[in-house]
mmCIF file of C-alpha atoms in Angstrom:
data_model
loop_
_atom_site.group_PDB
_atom_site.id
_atom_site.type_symbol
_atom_site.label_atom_id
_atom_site.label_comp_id
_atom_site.label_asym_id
_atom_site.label_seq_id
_atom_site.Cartn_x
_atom_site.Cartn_y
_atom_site.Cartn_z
ATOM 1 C CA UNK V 1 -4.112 -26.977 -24.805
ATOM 2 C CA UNK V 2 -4.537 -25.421 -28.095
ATOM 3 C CA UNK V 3 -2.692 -27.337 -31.865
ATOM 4 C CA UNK V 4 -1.540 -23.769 -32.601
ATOM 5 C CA UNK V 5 0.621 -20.647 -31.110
ATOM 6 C CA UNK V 6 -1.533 -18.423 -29.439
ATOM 7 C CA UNK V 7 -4.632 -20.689 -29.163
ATOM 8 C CA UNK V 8 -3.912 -22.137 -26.027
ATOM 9 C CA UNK V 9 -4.102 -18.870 -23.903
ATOM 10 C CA UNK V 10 -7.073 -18.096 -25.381
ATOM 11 C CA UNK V 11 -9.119 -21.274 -24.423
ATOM 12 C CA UNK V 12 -7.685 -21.254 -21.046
ATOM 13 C CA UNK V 13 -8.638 -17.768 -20.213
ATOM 14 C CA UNK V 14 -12.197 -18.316 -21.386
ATOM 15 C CA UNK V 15 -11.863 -21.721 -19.568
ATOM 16 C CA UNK V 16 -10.966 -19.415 -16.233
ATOM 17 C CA UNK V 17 -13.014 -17.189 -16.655
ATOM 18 C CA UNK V 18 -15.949 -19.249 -16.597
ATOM 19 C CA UNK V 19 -14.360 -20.907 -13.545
ATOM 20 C CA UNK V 20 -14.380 -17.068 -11.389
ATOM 21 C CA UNK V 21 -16.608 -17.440 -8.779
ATOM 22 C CA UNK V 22 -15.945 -21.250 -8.626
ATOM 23 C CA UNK V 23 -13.712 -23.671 -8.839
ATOM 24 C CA UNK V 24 -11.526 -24.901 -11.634
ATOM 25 C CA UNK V 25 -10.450 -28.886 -11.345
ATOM 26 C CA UNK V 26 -7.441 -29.882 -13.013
ATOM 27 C CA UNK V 27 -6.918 -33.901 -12.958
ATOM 28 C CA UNK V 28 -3.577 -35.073 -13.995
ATOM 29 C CA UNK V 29 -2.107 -31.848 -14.220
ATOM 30 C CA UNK V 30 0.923 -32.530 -14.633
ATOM 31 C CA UNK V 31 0.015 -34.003 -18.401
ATOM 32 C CA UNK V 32 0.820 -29.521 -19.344
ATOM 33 C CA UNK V 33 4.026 -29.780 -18.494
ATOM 34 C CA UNK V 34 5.095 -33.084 -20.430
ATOM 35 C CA UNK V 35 8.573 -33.296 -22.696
ATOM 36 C CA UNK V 36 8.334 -30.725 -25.793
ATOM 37 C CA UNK V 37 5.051 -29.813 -24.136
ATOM 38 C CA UNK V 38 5.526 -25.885 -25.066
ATOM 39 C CA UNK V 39 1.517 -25.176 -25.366
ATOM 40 C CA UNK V 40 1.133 -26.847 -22.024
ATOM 41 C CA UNK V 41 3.657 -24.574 -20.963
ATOM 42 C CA UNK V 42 2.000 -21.648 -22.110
ATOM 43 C CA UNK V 43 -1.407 -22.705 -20.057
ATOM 44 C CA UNK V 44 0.654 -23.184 -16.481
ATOM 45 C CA UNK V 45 2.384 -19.569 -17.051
ATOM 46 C CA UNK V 46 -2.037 -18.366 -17.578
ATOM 47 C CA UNK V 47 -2.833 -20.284 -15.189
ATOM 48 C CA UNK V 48 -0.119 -18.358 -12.709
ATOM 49 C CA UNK V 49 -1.185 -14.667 -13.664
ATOM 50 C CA UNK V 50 -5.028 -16.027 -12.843
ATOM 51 C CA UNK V 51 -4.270 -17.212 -9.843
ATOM 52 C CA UNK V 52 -2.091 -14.002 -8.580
ATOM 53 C CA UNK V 53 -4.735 -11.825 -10.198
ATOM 54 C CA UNK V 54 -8.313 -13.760 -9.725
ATOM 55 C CA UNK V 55 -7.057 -15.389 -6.138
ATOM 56 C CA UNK V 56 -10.518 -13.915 -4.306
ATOM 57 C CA UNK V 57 -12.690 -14.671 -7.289
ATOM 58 C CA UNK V 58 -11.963 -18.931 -8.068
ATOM 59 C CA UNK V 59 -10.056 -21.482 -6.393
ATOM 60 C CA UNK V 60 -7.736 -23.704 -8.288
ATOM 61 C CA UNK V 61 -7.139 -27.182 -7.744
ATOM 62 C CA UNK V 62 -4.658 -29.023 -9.336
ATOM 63 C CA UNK V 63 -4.833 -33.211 -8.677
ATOM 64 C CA UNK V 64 -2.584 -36.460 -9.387
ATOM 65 C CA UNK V 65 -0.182 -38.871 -8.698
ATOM 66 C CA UNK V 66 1.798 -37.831 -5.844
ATOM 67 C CA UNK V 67 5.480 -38.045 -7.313
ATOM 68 C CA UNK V 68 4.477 -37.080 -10.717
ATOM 69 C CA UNK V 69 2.282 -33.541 -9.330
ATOM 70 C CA UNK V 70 5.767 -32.445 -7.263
ATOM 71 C CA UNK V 71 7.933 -32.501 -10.179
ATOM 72 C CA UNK V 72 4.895 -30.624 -11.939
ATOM 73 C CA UNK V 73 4.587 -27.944 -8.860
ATOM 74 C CA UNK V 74 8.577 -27.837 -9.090
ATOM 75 C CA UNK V 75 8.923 -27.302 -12.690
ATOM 76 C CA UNK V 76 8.417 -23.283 -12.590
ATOM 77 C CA UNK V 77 9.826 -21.568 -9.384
ATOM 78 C CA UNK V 78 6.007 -19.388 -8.805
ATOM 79 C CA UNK V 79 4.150 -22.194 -8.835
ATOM 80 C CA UNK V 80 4.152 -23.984 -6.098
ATOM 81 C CA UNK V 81 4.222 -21.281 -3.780
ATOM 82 C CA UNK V 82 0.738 -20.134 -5.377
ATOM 83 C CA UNK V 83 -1.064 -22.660 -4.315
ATOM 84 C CA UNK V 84 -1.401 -22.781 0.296
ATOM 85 C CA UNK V 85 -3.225 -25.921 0.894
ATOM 86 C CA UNK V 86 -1.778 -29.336 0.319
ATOM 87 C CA UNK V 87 -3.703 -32.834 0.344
ATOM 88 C CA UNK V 88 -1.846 -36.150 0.270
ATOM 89 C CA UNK V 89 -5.255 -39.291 0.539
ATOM 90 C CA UNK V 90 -3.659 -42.477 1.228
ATOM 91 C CA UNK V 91 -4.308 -45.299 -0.680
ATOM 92 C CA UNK V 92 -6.740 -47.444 -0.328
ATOM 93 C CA UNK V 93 -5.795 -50.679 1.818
ATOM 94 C CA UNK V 94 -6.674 -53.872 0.344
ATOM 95 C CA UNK V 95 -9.756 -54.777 2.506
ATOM 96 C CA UNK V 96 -11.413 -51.513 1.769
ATOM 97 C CA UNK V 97 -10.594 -52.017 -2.196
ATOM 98 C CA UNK V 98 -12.426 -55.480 -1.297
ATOM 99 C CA UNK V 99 -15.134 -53.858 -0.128
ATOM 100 C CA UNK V 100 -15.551 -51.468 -3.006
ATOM 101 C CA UNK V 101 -15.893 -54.679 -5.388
ATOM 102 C CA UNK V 102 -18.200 -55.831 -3.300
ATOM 103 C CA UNK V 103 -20.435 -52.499 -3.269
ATOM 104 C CA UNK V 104 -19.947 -52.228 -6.965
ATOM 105 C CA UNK V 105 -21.266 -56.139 -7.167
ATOM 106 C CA UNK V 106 -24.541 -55.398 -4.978
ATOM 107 C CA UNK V 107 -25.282 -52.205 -6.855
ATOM 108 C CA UNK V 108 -25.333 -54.699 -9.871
ATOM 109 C CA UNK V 109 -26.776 -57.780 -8.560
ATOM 110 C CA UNK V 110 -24.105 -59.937 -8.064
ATOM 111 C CA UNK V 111 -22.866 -61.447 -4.446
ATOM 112 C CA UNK V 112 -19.029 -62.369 -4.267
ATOM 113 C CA UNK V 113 -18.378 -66.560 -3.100
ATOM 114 C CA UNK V 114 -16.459 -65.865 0.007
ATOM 115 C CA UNK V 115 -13.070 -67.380 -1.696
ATOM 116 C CA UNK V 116 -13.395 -65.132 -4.108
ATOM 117 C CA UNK V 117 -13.059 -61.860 -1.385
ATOM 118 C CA UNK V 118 -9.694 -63.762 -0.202
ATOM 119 C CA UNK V 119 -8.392 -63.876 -3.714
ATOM 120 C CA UNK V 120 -9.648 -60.612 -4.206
ATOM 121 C CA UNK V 121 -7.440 -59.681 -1.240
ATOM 122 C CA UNK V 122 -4.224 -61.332 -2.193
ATOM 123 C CA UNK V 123 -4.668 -60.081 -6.307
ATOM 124 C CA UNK V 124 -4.754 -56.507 -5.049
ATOM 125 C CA UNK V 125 -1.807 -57.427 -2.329
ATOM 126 C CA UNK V 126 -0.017 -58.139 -5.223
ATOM 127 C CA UNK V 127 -0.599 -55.237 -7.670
ATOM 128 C CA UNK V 128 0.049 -52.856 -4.924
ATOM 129 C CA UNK V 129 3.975 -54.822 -4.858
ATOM 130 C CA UNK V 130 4.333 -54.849 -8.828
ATOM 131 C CA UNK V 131 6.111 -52.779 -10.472
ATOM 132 C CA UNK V 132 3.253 -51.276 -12.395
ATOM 133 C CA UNK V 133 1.476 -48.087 -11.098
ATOM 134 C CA UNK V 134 -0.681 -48.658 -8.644
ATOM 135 C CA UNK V 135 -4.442 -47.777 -10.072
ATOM 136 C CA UNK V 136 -6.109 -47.998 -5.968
ATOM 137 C CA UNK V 137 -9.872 -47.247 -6.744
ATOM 138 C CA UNK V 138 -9.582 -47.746 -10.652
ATOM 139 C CA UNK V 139 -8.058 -51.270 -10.111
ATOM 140 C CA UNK V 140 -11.194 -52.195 -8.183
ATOM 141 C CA UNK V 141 -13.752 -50.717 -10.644
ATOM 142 C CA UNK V 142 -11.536 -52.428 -13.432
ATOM 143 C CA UNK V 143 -11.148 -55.778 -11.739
ATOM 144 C CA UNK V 144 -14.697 -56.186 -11.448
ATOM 145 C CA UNK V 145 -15.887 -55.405 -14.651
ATOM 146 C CA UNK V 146 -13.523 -57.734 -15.690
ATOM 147 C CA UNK V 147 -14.991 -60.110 -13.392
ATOM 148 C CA UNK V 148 -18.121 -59.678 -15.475
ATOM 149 C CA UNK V 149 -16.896 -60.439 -18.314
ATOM 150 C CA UNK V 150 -15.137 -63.337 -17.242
ATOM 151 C CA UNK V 151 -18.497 -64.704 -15.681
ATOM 152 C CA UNK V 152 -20.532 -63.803 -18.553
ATOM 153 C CA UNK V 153 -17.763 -66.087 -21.091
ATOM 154 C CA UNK V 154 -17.552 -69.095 -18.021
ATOM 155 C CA UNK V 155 -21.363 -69.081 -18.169
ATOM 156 C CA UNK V 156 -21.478 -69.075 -21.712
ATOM 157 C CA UNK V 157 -19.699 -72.235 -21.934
ATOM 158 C CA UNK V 158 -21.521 -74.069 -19.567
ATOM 159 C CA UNK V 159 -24.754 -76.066 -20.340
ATOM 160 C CA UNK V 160 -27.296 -74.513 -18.403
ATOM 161 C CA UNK V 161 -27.054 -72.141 -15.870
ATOM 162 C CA UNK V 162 -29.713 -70.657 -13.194
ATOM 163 C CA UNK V 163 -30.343 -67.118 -12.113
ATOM 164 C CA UNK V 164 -28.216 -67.556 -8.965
ATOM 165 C CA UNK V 165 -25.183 -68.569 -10.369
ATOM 166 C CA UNK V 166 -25.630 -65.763 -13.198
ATOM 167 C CA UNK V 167 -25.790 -63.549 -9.623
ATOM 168 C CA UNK V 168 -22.375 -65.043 -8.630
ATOM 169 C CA UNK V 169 -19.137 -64.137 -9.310
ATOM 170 C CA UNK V 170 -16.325 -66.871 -8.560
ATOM 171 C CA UNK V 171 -12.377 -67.077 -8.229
ATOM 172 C CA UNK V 172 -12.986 -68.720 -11.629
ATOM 173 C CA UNK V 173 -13.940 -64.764 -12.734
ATOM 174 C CA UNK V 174 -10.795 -63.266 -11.118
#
């Protein structure tokens, strides 16, 4: 999206045209059609013409949050019906969030204390019921580097500390 009339067509058609041949990824994409949004606007209507007149020559994908990409694919009558293929991926469930801490923590040296996993389990239980949007994979990268951070101040404030307990993360990180 371009600051100034006229400027936004232009980057998006030398965005999509660099894209023929491929594939053009567009995360969040409902962010172009936001309130008073007008340039954002302006790329959805380019992005329509490419798609009726490049549709053997680059795919377009458009991705987000489920709710917010139907009101985006609803917002201009030609738009949803240009794109055929739909795919909803369920969430996460809580055990395999679990399980992507845990990856994340072997990849970097660190084991989990087993009552940390069952916290682990009821903290994401409970974000998934709150009222805030639920982040699914980004609340499991984000709780754990959190963890580490919480680990590395606990350990600072400790008098000594070995390399297995610098390895360890603990409810005390959560």
């Amino acid at each position: 999206v371009g600051e100034y009339i006229g400027k936004s067509e232009k980057i998006t058609s030398k965005i999509l045209e660099e894209a023929k041949g491929g594939v053009l990824f567009i995360d969040e994409a409902y962010a172009l059609a936001g309130e008073n949004n007008d340039f954002g606007k302006v790329v959805i209507e380019t992005l329509m013409v490419a798609m009726e007149n490049y549709r053997d020559d680059i795919v377009i994908i458009v991705a987000g949050y489920k709710e917010e990409m139907e009101q985006f694919l609803n917002m201009n009558p030609g738009l949803k019906s240009r794109f055929n293929f739909f795919i909803e991926f369920d969430d996460y469930n809580d055990e395999e969030l679990v399980n992507i801490v845990k990856v994340m923590a072997e990849e970097n040296d660190y084991s989990l204390e087993k009552e940390l996993e069952m916290a682990l389990l009821d903290k994401f239980l409970n974000c998934r019921n709150s009222t805030d949007k639920f982040a699914n994979g980004r609340l499991a990268r984000n709780l754990f580097e959190s963890m580490l951070l919480k680990q590395a101040i606990r350990l600072s404030e400790t008098e000594s500390y070995d390399d297995a307990m610098l390895q360890l993360l603990t409810t005390a990180d959560l």
